[in-house]
Coordinates of C-alpha atoms in Angstrom, one line a residue:
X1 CA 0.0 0.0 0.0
X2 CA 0.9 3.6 -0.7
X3 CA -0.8 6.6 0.7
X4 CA -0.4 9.9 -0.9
X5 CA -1.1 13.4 0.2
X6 CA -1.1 16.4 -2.0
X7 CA -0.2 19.7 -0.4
X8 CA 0.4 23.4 -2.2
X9 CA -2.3 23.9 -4.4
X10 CA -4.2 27.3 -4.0
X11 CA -5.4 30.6 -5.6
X12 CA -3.0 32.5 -7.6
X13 CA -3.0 35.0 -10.3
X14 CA -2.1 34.5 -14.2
X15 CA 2.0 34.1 -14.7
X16 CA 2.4 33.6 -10.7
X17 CA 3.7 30.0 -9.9
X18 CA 3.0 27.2 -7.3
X19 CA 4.8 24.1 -6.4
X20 CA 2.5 21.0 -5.3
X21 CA 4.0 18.4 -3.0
X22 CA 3.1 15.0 -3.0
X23 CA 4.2 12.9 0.5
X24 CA 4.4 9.3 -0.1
X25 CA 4.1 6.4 2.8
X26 CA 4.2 2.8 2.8
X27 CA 6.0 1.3 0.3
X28 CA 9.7 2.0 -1.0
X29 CA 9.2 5.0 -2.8
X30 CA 12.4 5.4 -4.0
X31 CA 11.4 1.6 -6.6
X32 CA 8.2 3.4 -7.5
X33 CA 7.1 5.3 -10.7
X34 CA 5.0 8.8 -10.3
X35 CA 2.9 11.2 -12.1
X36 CA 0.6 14.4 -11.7
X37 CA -2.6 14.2 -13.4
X38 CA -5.0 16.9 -13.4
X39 CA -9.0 17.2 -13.5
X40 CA -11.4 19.9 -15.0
X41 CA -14.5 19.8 -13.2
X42 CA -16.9 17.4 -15.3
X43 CA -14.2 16.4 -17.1
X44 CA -11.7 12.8 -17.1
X45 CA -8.5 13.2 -14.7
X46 CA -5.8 14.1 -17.7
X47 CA -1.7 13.4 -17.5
X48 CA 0.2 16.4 -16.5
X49 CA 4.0 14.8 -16.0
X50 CA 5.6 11.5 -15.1
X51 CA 8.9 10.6 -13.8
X52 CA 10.7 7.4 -13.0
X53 CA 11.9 6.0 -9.8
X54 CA 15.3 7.2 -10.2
X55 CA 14.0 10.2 -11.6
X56 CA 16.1 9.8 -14.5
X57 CA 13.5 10.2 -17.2
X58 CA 10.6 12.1 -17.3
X59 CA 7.5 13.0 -19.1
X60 CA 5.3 16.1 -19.8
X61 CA 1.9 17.0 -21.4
X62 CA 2.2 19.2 -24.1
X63 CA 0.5 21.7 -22.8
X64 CA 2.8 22.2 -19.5
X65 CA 6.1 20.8 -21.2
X66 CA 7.7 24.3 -20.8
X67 CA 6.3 25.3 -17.7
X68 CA 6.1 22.7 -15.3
X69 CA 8.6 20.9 -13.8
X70 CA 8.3 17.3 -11.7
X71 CA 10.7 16.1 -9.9
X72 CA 11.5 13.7 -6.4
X73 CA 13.3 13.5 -3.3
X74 CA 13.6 10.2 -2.4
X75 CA 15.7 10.6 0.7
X76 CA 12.2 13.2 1.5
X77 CA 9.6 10.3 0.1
X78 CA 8.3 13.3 -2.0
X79 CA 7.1 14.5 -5.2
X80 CA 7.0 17.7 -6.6
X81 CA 5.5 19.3 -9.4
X82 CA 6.7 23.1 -10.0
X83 CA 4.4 25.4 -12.5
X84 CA 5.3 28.3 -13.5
X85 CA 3.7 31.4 -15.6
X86 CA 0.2 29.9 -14.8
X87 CA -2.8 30.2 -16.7
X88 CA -6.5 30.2 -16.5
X89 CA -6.6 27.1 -18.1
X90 CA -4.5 25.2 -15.9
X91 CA -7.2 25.8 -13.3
X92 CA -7.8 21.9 -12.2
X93 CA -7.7 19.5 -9.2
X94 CA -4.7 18.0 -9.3
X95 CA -3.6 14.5 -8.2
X96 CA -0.2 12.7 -7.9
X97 CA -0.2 9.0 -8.3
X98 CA 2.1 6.2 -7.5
X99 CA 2.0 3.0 -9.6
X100 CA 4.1 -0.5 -8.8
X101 CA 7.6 -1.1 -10.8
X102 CA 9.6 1.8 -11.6
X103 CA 8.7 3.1 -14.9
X104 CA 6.6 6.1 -15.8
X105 CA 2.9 6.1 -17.9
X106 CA 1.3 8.9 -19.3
X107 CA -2.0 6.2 -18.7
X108 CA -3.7 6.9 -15.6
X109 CA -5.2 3.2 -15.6
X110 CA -1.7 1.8 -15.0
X111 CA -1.7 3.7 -11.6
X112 CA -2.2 1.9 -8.4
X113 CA -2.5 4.4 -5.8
X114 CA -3.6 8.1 -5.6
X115 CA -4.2 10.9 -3.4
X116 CA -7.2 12.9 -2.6
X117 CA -6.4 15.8 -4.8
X118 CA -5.1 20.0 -4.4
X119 CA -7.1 22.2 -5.8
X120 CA -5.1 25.0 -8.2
X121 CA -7.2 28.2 -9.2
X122 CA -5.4 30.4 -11.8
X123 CA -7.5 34.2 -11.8
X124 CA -7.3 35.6 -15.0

């Protein structure tokens, strides 16, 4: 089992930044593979970034590839995912997810484990 719990989301303005943190529990994070996804209200969860267990390779959505930045500390048992020059449109929930083996997916279905969700508001 892996619990997760997202922290650092809030209300900011347009081109302001935010860095969500994601604390991991239970099993050896440092052999697991991560990844943000987001949600639009109404709307299916979507990937945001990925990143391997050694956080050696990583993965982006298109729409946040130059803007957002995940990385780990797996001496912390943490995940991060820095965004920069917000938008609007990145206004979501967002979740972190943990999934067995250490390889990334940009699938949420080959996630095992999530958390409950941070909530990001970007004001136009």
């Amino acid at each position: 089992q892996v619990q997760l719990v997202e922290s650092g989301g809030g209300l900011v303005q347009a081109g302001d930044s935010l860095r969500l943190s994601c604390a991991a529990s239970g099993r050896t994070f440092s052999r697991i593979g991560m990844g943000w996804f987001r949600q639009y209200s109404g709307k299916e969860r979507e990937f945001v970034a990925a990143i391997t267990d050694t956080g050696g390779i990583t993965s982006y959505a298109d729409s946040v590839k130059v803007r957002f930045t995940i990385s780990r500390d797996n001496a912390r048992n943490t995940l991060y995912l820095q965004m920069n020059n917000l938008e609007p449109e990145d206004t979501a929930v967002y979740f972190c997810a943990a999934k067995r083996g250490g390889s990334y997916s940009r699938r949420s279905v080959d996630y095992d484990y999530w958390g409950r969700g941070a909530q990001v508001t970007v004001s136009s």
